[in-house]
């Protein structure tokens, strides 16, 4: 067997270029499959992990617009219904209605405040990312991400939590930033907003009492302070007027887990708000990654098919070229079975070469591109150490599968070769 | 049963390329050979020499009649065993594998059987390289050899597994007369030294005259 293997090896490497070209097909299929195995599963768990970190299965986020479509998932044209729905607002009455639903344990009202620039005291550079978020959600809640520094779990008055990104931005340690002042200044009018008299040169001073692990959610203030700011900024008479005309941005509900789905349905159907739950989010994420995976697997399978046709073609060609040689080895004692094995070894080797080359290239590409992808993801707020997860056990499966594809493609040619009549084969010119 | 080493009795081979055509390549050929004998089979082309050789070589089994080797009908052998250990074949065009060197070509038949240990094979190789005088060419590739040298490699390859019978199909057909002479000298020498029974098929009467016995085939029969 070892001797036959060496002989088959000799046959394969006798035509190096053709062997290489034939194995290219397998190479491409292997690369596609590897990216699916080493990338897609991690992509899904990454996204799911990121969201489950912030959202608990019994929590619902209620808003006025479809948050999934806001996330870039709008796959359909806007409809008038959507516009009508946007007219519902999260005012006091809505909050009361929701609080009254059976199974709702806790409702946190949340305000996203836009139109403000954020500065650290005695620093001229504005922090470039994120809005202040006002709510009475305690500091150890998963949405805030927990306090890295500071022990004040409830915000009062002008107290503020900043995320660790903010302290990094201002080149301070989490400890150093505690007690510093944050100044929110009204933004100069931009192309997106009409200038208004009320929001010119407004400034609000806050004191940092905690540093959160919330990444791009840069700033948390108390709901009261938030309302003060929006009333002042927007020129409203009082908080009531703001809440009843604009409403809260979102509500975070904590519910009885047994009733979460029912509550979600009720709020969507009866009250007309959008609800994001862990469940809908997961479904959304897995639809996207699932679709991508199917597409990639399809491409991978098609290229594996094309590759095996390539192998069949090459092997049949080499039967014609090696007809004489097959005749010779049969005349000197090779059995049909041995000829079959020699040809199968050849096609398996082509598969293996394609597989190993494909895996090596994939490995190199992953190693090279990983830092960039991780950079990109971290910038987008994902908490990742590495994206591609090259697993050697999977690599072995992939290599074995490419050998298998090689053998499968080689079956017919090998059978044909083994059945050659030695007399005719010797005479073949 | 006579005590001949090889008995070919009434060997007939009919080819049927299509249902309407049939060609009688051999029509009742009978030949007896003693052990260690060296004979030649002569005849013009179409006389049935190649057909006889294919059958004797174990490449064609669709014959009628009997071939008894060493008291055993060759049909009783496993076909691969027969080709591997009973028969060694030398071809007119040498049929060396172009990508294997002299040594590897000679050792090729051993890749398909495991009768010989590698130590024995090494010893046998040395012995044969010495016999065919190719010790200094052992690493050469076939394209670097002359016709006579290539045929000597083929002879060594045919003998590596110590076959009982060597079939030589026009072994000098591609060589000039002087080289052909030398090849035949070698075959004669090996026949004596190794005691291998040899059947040389040729149309060259000068070659045929060198063998102990000459059998002439004409129209598929021996005359």
XYZ file of C-alpha atoms in Angstrom:
652
model
C 0.000 0.000 0.000
C 2.792 2.423 0.910
C 4.533 1.604 -2.363
C 1.330 2.167 -4.317
C 0.833 5.436 -2.478
C 4.300 6.560 -3.541
C 3.525 5.560 -7.086
C 0.239 7.510 -7.077
C 2.096 10.475 -5.576
C 4.550 10.240 -8.439
C 1.658 10.281 -10.927
C 0.070 13.334 -9.285
C 3.278 15.332 -9.147
C 4.228 14.374 -12.672
C 1.739 17.025 -13.755
C 2.198 19.680 -11.144
C 0.464 22.523 -12.938
C -2.607 20.503 -13.784
C -2.829 19.067 -10.298
C -2.615 22.570 -8.887
C -5.223 23.972 -11.280
C -7.586 21.101 -10.563
C -7.192 21.533 -6.847
C -8.050 25.246 -7.187
C -11.737 24.331 -7.356
C -11.519 22.501 -4.051
C -9.474 25.371 -2.691
C -12.244 27.884 -3.388
C -14.923 25.618 -1.942
C -12.821 25.068 1.168
C -12.261 28.797 1.606
C -15.982 29.504 1.413
C -16.816 26.716 3.835
C -14.088 27.819 6.233
C -15.352 31.370 6.327
C -18.809 30.048 7.151
C -17.517 27.756 9.874
C -15.017 30.137 11.384
C -16.836 33.415 10.807
C -20.599 33.088 10.608
C -21.200 31.171 13.817
C -19.150 33.737 15.658
C -20.960 36.576 13.964
C -24.272 35.272 15.227
C -23.100 34.534 18.752
C -21.371 37.888 18.790
C -24.527 39.805 17.951
C -26.709 37.658 20.179
C -24.179 37.948 22.995
C -24.040 41.682 22.629
C -27.798 42.059 22.927
C -28.389 39.516 25.646
C -25.819 41.416 27.677
C -28.078 44.454 27.600
C -31.508 42.905 27.422
C -32.933 40.273 29.650
C -35.559 37.862 28.397
C -38.196 39.315 30.733
C -37.544 42.891 29.649
C -39.327 44.757 26.907
C -38.391 48.040 25.343
C -41.410 50.046 24.243
C -41.008 52.781 21.696
C -42.996 54.681 19.135
C -41.169 53.481 16.021
C -40.221 50.048 14.861
C -36.758 49.746 16.317
C -35.752 46.870 14.127
C -36.404 48.932 11.023
C -34.399 51.720 12.623
C -31.518 49.286 12.979
C -31.278 49.048 9.226
C -33.644 46.149 8.909
C -36.246 48.049 6.943
C -36.797 45.639 4.109
C -40.055 47.119 2.917
C -41.132 50.515 1.682
C -42.573 52.840 4.326
C -46.341 52.619 4.604
C -48.938 55.122 5.763
C -49.681 52.819 8.668
C -46.153 53.332 9.939
C -46.643 57.069 9.804
C -49.917 56.825 11.686
C -48.330 54.650 14.279
C -45.643 57.241 14.850
C -48.358 59.594 16.021
C -48.817 57.617 19.200
C -46.656 59.069 21.920
C -45.417 57.731 25.215
C -47.195 60.304 27.369
C -48.331 59.980 30.987
C -51.513 58.233 29.967
C -49.634 55.650 27.924
C -47.237 55.035 30.811
C -50.185 54.565 33.175
C -51.868 52.163 30.750
C -48.746 50.117 30.459
C -48.118 50.138 34.192
C -51.625 48.787 34.610
C -51.074 45.696 32.461
C -51.147 42.489 34.445
C -47.617 41.096 34.785
C -45.760 44.379 34.294
C -43.545 44.643 37.339
C -41.633 47.815 36.742
C -41.650 50.601 34.158
C -38.668 52.862 33.596
C -39.290 55.890 31.422
C -36.378 56.904 29.267
C -35.496 60.074 27.395
C -32.883 60.370 24.694
C -31.798 63.959 24.540
C -30.464 65.235 21.272
C -29.145 68.612 20.241
C -26.486 68.836 22.925
C -22.723 68.745 22.775
C -20.821 67.272 25.615
C -17.598 68.665 27.090
C -15.380 67.806 29.987
C -14.627 70.791 32.197
C -11.617 72.805 31.028
C -11.451 70.863 27.798
C -12.284 72.384 24.441
C -12.975 69.169 22.611
C -16.523 67.836 22.525
C -17.052 64.121 23.043
C -18.091 63.086 19.547
C -20.455 60.208 20.065
C -23.745 59.336 21.745
C -26.684 61.126 23.370
C -27.364 61.697 27.025
C -29.918 59.195 28.237
C -32.197 60.202 31.088
C -33.906 57.584 33.237
C -34.182 56.320 36.758
C -32.680 52.972 35.865
C -30.272 52.017 38.671
C -26.566 51.923 37.933
C -26.240 48.183 38.282
C -28.894 47.460 35.664
C -27.726 45.576 32.599
C -28.858 48.343 30.262
C -26.403 50.712 31.867
C -23.859 47.949 32.000
C -22.848 48.206 35.642
C -20.563 50.650 37.361
C -16.839 50.257 36.848
C -16.142 53.063 39.247
C -18.317 54.799 41.867
C -20.942 53.286 44.161
C -23.897 55.626 43.809
C -26.590 53.471 42.187
C -29.230 56.204 41.891
C -28.771 59.427 40.059
C -30.114 62.605 41.609
C -29.975 66.238 40.636
C -26.970 67.009 38.481
C -25.296 63.652 38.923
C -24.156 61.833 35.803
C -22.680 58.500 34.840
C -20.268 58.473 31.925
C -19.130 55.391 30.059
C -15.521 54.239 30.159
C -15.241 55.403 26.545
C -15.591 58.952 27.780
C -12.797 58.646 30.316
C -10.638 57.016 27.653
C -11.439 59.838 25.255
C -10.301 62.453 27.744
C -7.281 60.328 28.654
C -8.320 59.940 32.257
C -8.568 56.837 34.363
C -12.042 55.821 35.511
C -11.044 56.911 38.993
C -9.742 60.281 37.859
C -12.896 61.253 36.051
C -15.045 60.823 39.166
C -16.067 64.210 40.557
C -15.225 66.039 37.317
C -17.762 68.299 35.727
C -19.447 67.530 32.430
C -20.892 70.447 30.534
C -23.706 69.944 28.029
C -23.963 72.804 25.576
C -26.704 73.321 23.047
C -25.420 72.560 19.574
C -25.169 75.380 17.079
C -27.958 75.163 14.507
C -27.165 72.620 11.859
C -28.610 71.752 8.490
C -30.881 69.273 10.220
C -32.490 71.611 12.730
C -34.102 74.967 12.382
C -32.492 77.551 14.655
C -34.659 78.259 17.641
C -34.416 81.059 20.096
C -34.813 78.880 23.126
C -31.827 76.623 22.573
C -29.144 79.200 21.867
C -26.211 79.171 24.265
C -27.743 76.840 26.809
C -25.356 75.096 29.205
C -25.986 72.434 31.822
C -23.351 71.430 34.305
C -23.250 67.881 35.698
C -20.991 66.002 38.123
C -19.603 62.545 37.326
C -20.511 60.068 40.068
C -19.949 56.809 38.234
C -18.223 55.235 35.260
C -20.247 52.621 33.401
C -19.290 49.725 31.159
C -21.741 50.888 28.511
C -19.420 51.747 25.625
C -21.184 54.006 23.191
C -24.023 54.821 25.548
C -21.932 57.650 26.820
C -23.994 59.517 29.367
C -26.735 58.733 31.874
C -28.603 61.346 33.902
C -31.661 61.177 36.119
C -35.083 61.388 34.511
C -35.871 64.595 36.421
C -32.741 66.314 35.213
C -33.410 65.083 31.692
C -36.893 66.515 31.724
C -35.564 69.828 33.066
C -33.140 69.973 30.191
C -35.615 69.150 27.422
C -38.182 71.601 28.781
C -35.587 74.343 28.955
C -34.036 73.468 25.633
C -37.311 73.194 23.775
C -38.970 76.216 25.392
C -41.842 74.235 26.924
C -43.890 75.609 29.765
C -43.348 72.627 32.053
C -42.630 68.902 32.153
C -46.290 68.005 31.727
C -46.444 69.889 28.471
C -43.325 68.160 27.160
C -44.480 64.675 28.163
C -47.925 65.161 26.737
C -46.774 66.682 23.469
C -43.499 64.853 22.760
C -43.519 61.954 25.185
C -40.766 59.717 26.463
C -38.412 58.151 23.941
C -38.714 54.645 25.307
C -39.989 52.649 28.229
C -38.125 49.762 29.693
C -40.481 47.187 31.177
C -39.569 44.520 33.564
C -42.214 41.781 33.381
C -43.289 38.480 34.768
C -41.423 36.111 32.447
C -44.482 33.895 31.986
C -46.437 36.810 30.588
C -43.730 38.603 28.614
C -44.963 37.487 25.199
C -48.586 38.291 26.037
C -47.651 41.736 27.273
C -45.631 42.327 24.135
C -48.587 41.364 21.924
C -50.986 43.504 23.945
C -48.827 46.617 23.748
C -48.282 46.214 20.013
C -51.861 45.354 19.085
C -53.934 47.310 21.579
C -51.777 50.318 22.326
C -50.056 50.643 18.970
C -46.483 50.935 20.207
C -43.454 49.088 18.935
C -41.882 46.616 21.290
C -38.454 45.135 21.134
C -37.922 41.982 23.140
C -35.011 39.624 23.374
C -37.110 37.147 21.448
C -37.881 39.408 18.480
C -34.310 40.569 18.453
C -32.947 37.046 18.382
C -35.336 36.138 15.614
C -34.199 39.142 13.643
C -30.519 38.396 14.164
C -30.825 34.754 13.299
C -32.834 35.595 10.172
C -29.992 37.728 8.944
C -27.136 35.423 9.872
C -29.143 32.349 8.875
C -29.789 33.815 5.430
C -26.136 34.667 5.031
C -25.091 31.214 6.141
C -27.455 29.529 3.703
C -26.190 31.695 0.875
C -22.574 30.928 1.707
C -23.243 27.214 2.108
C -24.976 27.267 -1.263
C -21.977 28.961 -2.860
C -19.671 26.534 -1.096
C -21.637 23.521 -2.288
C -21.810 24.793 -5.845
C -18.082 25.367 -5.914
C -17.509 21.923 -4.406
C -19.649 20.502 -7.197
C -17.761 22.451 -9.852
C -14.517 21.344 -8.240
C -15.504 17.702 -8.367
C -16.472 18.001 -12.030
C -12.983 19.452 -12.539
C -11.440 16.464 -10.790
C -13.508 14.014 -12.848
C -12.365 15.788 -15.993
C -8.703 15.796 -14.992
C -8.771 12.175 -13.934
C -10.399 11.057 -17.190
C -7.810 13.048 -19.119
C -5.038 11.380 -17.194
C -6.504 7.949 -17.920
C -6.131 8.702 -21.608
C -2.594 9.888 -21.036
C -1.694 7.003 -18.801
C -3.419 4.291 -20.813
C -0.105 2.829 -21.885
C 1.195 2.954 -18.363
C -1.932 1.282 -17.014
C -1.350 -1.463 -19.585
C 2.257 -1.817 -18.466
C 1.528 -2.045 -14.772
C -1.259 -4.503 -15.451
C 1.071 -6.588 -17.608
C 3.665 -6.690 -14.854
C 1.126 -7.744 -12.267
C -1.009 -4.851 -10.989
C -4.540 -6.055 -10.271
C -7.663 -4.147 -11.279
C -8.165 -3.284 -7.638
C -4.653 -1.890 -7.366
C -5.199 0.286 -10.435
C -8.461 1.477 -8.887
C -6.700 2.332 -5.638
C -3.872 4.137 -7.448
C -6.380 6.347 -9.232
C -8.425 6.957 -6.099
C -5.279 7.938 -4.238
C -4.532 10.403 -7.017
C -7.930 12.069 -6.839
C -7.888 12.019 -3.038
C -4.503 13.740 -3.175
C -5.866 16.420 -5.496
C -8.671 16.945 -2.974
C -6.241 17.044 -0.083
C -3.925 19.498 -1.824
C -6.883 21.803 -2.550
C -8.109 21.416 1.021
C -4.778 22.123 2.665
C -4.009 25.054 0.372
C -7.514 26.459 0.931
C -7.233 26.116 4.692
C -3.779 27.673 4.728
C -4.906 30.657 2.686
C -8.042 31.021 4.802
C -5.962 30.818 7.964
C -3.566 33.462 6.691
C -6.405 35.736 5.557
C -8.178 35.344 8.872
C -5.048 36.131 10.839
C -4.364 39.155 8.669
C -7.890 40.546 8.586
C -8.934 39.739 12.136
C -7.376 42.816 13.788
C -9.133 45.082 11.277
C -12.508 43.414 11.730
C -12.141 43.484 15.511
C -11.206 47.172 15.325
C -14.275 47.838 13.257
C -16.541 45.896 15.623
C -15.110 47.518 18.729
C -15.701 50.904 17.144
C -19.282 49.831 16.575
C -19.537 49.037 20.254
C -19.159 45.273 20.159
C -17.135 43.709 22.897
C -14.871 41.261 21.035
C -11.330 39.982 21.346
C -11.240 38.262 17.991
C -13.746 37.669 15.237
C -12.553 34.626 13.287
C -12.121 31.606 15.398
C -9.927 29.192 13.424
C -10.550 25.808 14.964
C -8.112 23.056 14.143
C -10.662 20.317 14.758
C -12.939 21.903 12.131
C -9.920 22.310 9.862
C -9.348 18.564 10.074
C -12.996 17.914 9.176
C -12.687 20.264 6.205
C -9.499 18.550 5.034
C -11.179 15.157 5.392
C -14.216 16.376 3.446
C -12.033 17.623 0.618
C -10.350 14.216 0.490
C -13.836 12.713 0.433
C -14.921 14.977 -2.443
C -11.729 13.985 -4.267
C -12.435 10.290 -3.799
C -16.070 10.705 -4.797
C -15.063 12.537 -7.972
C -12.373 9.939 -8.657
C -14.677 6.917 -8.367
C -15.854 6.819 -11.956
C -12.477 7.564 -13.579
C -10.754 5.068 -11.272
C -13.306 2.403 -12.116
C -12.812 3.140 -15.808
C -9.042 2.877 -15.456
C -9.234 -0.385 -13.545
C -11.389 -1.957 -16.248
C -9.031 -1.086 -19.096
C -8.162 -4.102 -21.201
C -4.367 -4.430 -20.819
C -3.933 -5.651 -24.391
C -5.703 -2.606 -25.804
C -4.073 -0.334 -23.256
C -0.602 -1.461 -24.308
C -1.388 -0.858 -27.955
C -2.962 2.547 -27.272
C -1.119 5.381 -28.988
C -0.124 -35.890 -19.204
C 3.372 -35.500 -20.630
C 6.240 -34.219 -18.534
C 6.701 -30.977 -20.468
C 7.041 -27.818 -18.355
C 4.707 -25.811 -20.566
C 2.026 -27.515 -22.641
C -0.044 -25.493 -25.038
C -2.780 -27.732 -26.377
C -4.986 -26.848 -29.301
C -5.042 -23.147 -28.485
C -7.740 -21.263 -30.355
C -8.670 -17.618 -30.156
C -11.542 -16.150 -32.091
C -12.131 -12.395 -32.020
C -15.630 -11.141 -32.624
C -15.373 -7.415 -33.244
C -19.079 -7.412 -34.172
C -21.866 -9.952 -34.312
C -21.327 -10.599 -38.025
C -17.544 -10.667 -38.136
C -15.302 -13.198 -36.478
C -11.551 -13.457 -36.827
C -9.710 -16.658 -36.004
C -6.372 -15.407 -34.758
C -5.240 -18.771 -33.442
C -6.473 -22.070 -34.798
C -5.380 -24.984 -32.680
C -1.795 -24.085 -31.797
C 0.033 -26.740 -29.785
C 3.512 -26.236 -28.358
C 5.446 -28.052 -25.648
C 8.414 -26.587 -23.781
C 10.913 -28.090 -21.414
C 11.838 -26.273 -18.239
C 14.602 -23.751 -18.905
C 14.217 -24.061 -22.644
C 14.582 -21.008 -24.888
C 12.499 -21.043 -28.024
C 11.532 -18.545 -30.652
C 8.205 -18.103 -32.306
C 8.437 -16.682 -35.780
C 5.885 -15.731 -38.340
C 4.811 -12.841 -40.495
C 2.509 -10.205 -39.144
C -1.033 -11.494 -38.726
C 0.233 -15.020 -38.090
C -1.054 -14.931 -34.506
C 2.246 -14.313 -32.651
C 0.942 -11.383 -30.623
C -2.303 -13.148 -29.794
C -0.365 -16.140 -28.513
C 1.855 -13.872 -26.475
C -1.098 -11.997 -24.952
C -2.662 -15.260 -23.895
C 0.585 -16.670 -22.518
C 1.228 -13.343 -20.786
C -2.067 -13.566 -18.944
C -3.466 -10.470 -20.605
C -6.110 -12.290 -22.627
C -8.087 -15.104 -21.075
C -10.765 -15.623 -23.661
C -9.164 -18.552 -25.412
C -10.139 -22.122 -26.065
C -7.792 -25.043 -25.480
C -5.471 -25.501 -22.516
C -2.251 -24.042 -21.266
C -0.549 -26.116 -18.609
C 2.373 -24.571 -16.746
C 4.266 -26.795 -14.320
C 1.418 -29.287 -14.299
C -1.286 -26.733 -13.559
C -3.837 -25.249 -15.948
C -3.187 -21.514 -15.901
C -6.908 -20.898 -15.466
C -6.461 -22.222 -11.948
C -4.105 -19.388 -11.089
C -5.292 -16.056 -9.861
C -4.819 -13.877 -12.936
C -2.850 -11.217 -11.069
C -0.694 -13.844 -9.388
C -0.031 -15.420 -12.760
C 1.051 -12.119 -14.328
C 3.050 -11.143 -11.282
C 4.970 -14.286 -10.408
C 4.765 -16.765 -13.295
C 5.354 -14.444 -16.223
C 7.861 -11.700 -16.963
C 7.288 -9.748 -20.163
C 9.704 -7.805 -22.350
C 8.166 -5.524 -24.963
C 9.450 -4.297 -28.276
C 9.108 -0.658 -27.209
C 10.475 -1.325 -23.684
C 7.531 0.402 -21.973
C 9.568 2.005 -19.261
C 7.796 4.531 -17.040
C 9.277 7.858 -18.152
C 9.262 9.506 -14.736
C 10.914 6.677 -12.886
C 14.670 6.156 -13.021
C 16.372 2.895 -13.990
C 16.301 1.465 -10.476
C 12.682 2.437 -9.857
C 11.586 0.989 -13.182
C 13.253 -2.314 -12.408
C 11.656 -2.411 -8.953
C 8.185 -1.378 -10.209
C 6.678 -4.922 -10.340
C 7.456 -5.316 -6.634
C 5.088 -2.432 -5.846
C 2.178 -4.672 -6.706
C 3.115 -7.716 -4.701
C 4.867 -8.450 -1.442
C 6.639 -11.679 -2.071
C 10.061 -10.181 -1.541
C 11.471 -8.365 1.493
C 13.139 -5.037 0.780
C 16.493 -6.574 1.680
C 15.982 -9.364 -0.817
C 14.766 -6.867 -3.408
C 17.884 -4.760 -2.904
C 20.068 -7.831 -3.395
C 18.151 -8.905 -6.475
C 18.374 -5.400 -7.937
C 22.160 -5.336 -7.480
C 22.469 -8.725 -9.072
C 20.331 -7.776 -12.083
C 22.008 -4.377 -12.563
C 25.235 -6.304 -12.691
C 23.862 -8.843 -15.181
C 22.501 -6.210 -17.552
C 25.549 -4.006 -16.992
C 23.687 -0.869 -15.897
C 25.244 -0.288 -12.492
C 26.551 3.110 -13.498
C 23.183 4.126 -14.985
C 20.979 3.217 -12.049
C 19.863 6.784 -11.389
C 19.385 7.705 -15.030
C 15.969 8.472 -16.431
C 14.660 6.472 -19.427
C 15.091 9.408 -21.807
C 18.801 9.453 -20.988
C 19.234 5.863 -22.154
C 19.961 4.402 -25.552
C 17.544 1.846 -27.023
C 19.786 -1.037 -26.013
C 20.111 0.261 -22.468
C 16.357 0.802 -22.187
C 15.734 -2.747 -23.306
C 18.235 -4.002 -20.731
C 16.281 -2.139 -18.057
C 13.113 -3.819 -19.326
C 14.803 -7.217 -19.160
C 15.904 -6.603 -15.581
C 12.355 -5.480 -14.746
C 10.921 -8.667 -16.273
C 13.260 -10.762 -14.142
C 13.085 -8.912 -10.807
C 10.352 -11.127 -9.387
C 12.091 -14.331 -10.576
C 9.346 -15.370 -12.979
C 9.136 -18.929 -14.227
C 8.672 -17.871 -17.855
C 9.957 -14.821 -19.705
C 8.065 -13.687 -22.780
C 9.941 -11.401 -25.131
C 7.846 -9.681 -27.758
C 10.142 -8.593 -30.589
C 12.821 -7.588 -28.062
C 15.198 -6.447 -30.789
C 12.588 -4.948 -33.092
C 13.506 -1.359 -32.311
C 17.255 -1.869 -32.213
C 20.014 -1.936 -34.822
C 21.347 -5.361 -35.586
C 24.487 -5.056 -33.468
C 22.562 -3.927 -30.380
C 19.920 -6.544 -31.114
C 22.669 -9.140 -31.101
C 23.867 -7.930 -27.703
C 20.344 -8.064 -26.280
C 19.947 -11.587 -27.509
C 23.329 -12.497 -26.042
C 22.058 -11.184 -22.755
C 18.830 -13.160 -22.978
C 20.755 -16.323 -23.785
C 23.106 -15.708 -20.890
C 20.246 -15.081 -18.476
C 18.393 -18.132 -19.732
C 21.411 -20.233 -18.868
C 22.211 -18.502 -15.615
C 18.749 -18.090 -14.160
C 17.257 -21.183 -15.763
C 14.195 -19.208 -16.801
C 12.133 -20.639 -19.619
C 12.112 -18.098 -22.444
C 9.809 -17.552 -25.375
C 11.068 -14.999 -27.873
C 8.657 -13.776 -30.491
C 10.369 -12.318 -33.509
C 10.187 -11.983 -37.244
C 13.970 -11.704 -37.480
C 15.289 -15.108 -38.551
C 18.817 -14.244 -37.456
C 17.521 -13.807 -33.931
C 15.357 -16.910 -34.150
C 18.323 -18.982 -35.214
C 20.060 -18.229 -31.932
C 17.412 -20.035 -29.898
C 17.302 -23.733 -29.191
C 14.138 -24.277 -31.135
C 12.139 -22.336 -33.658
C 8.384 -22.551 -33.989
C 6.765 -21.020 -37.013
C 3.215 -19.723 -36.956
C 1.243 -19.215 -40.101
C -2.390 -18.167 -40.269
C -2.903 -19.009 -36.624
C -1.412 -22.488 -36.783
C 2.038 -23.877 -36.127
C 3.696 -25.317 -39.150
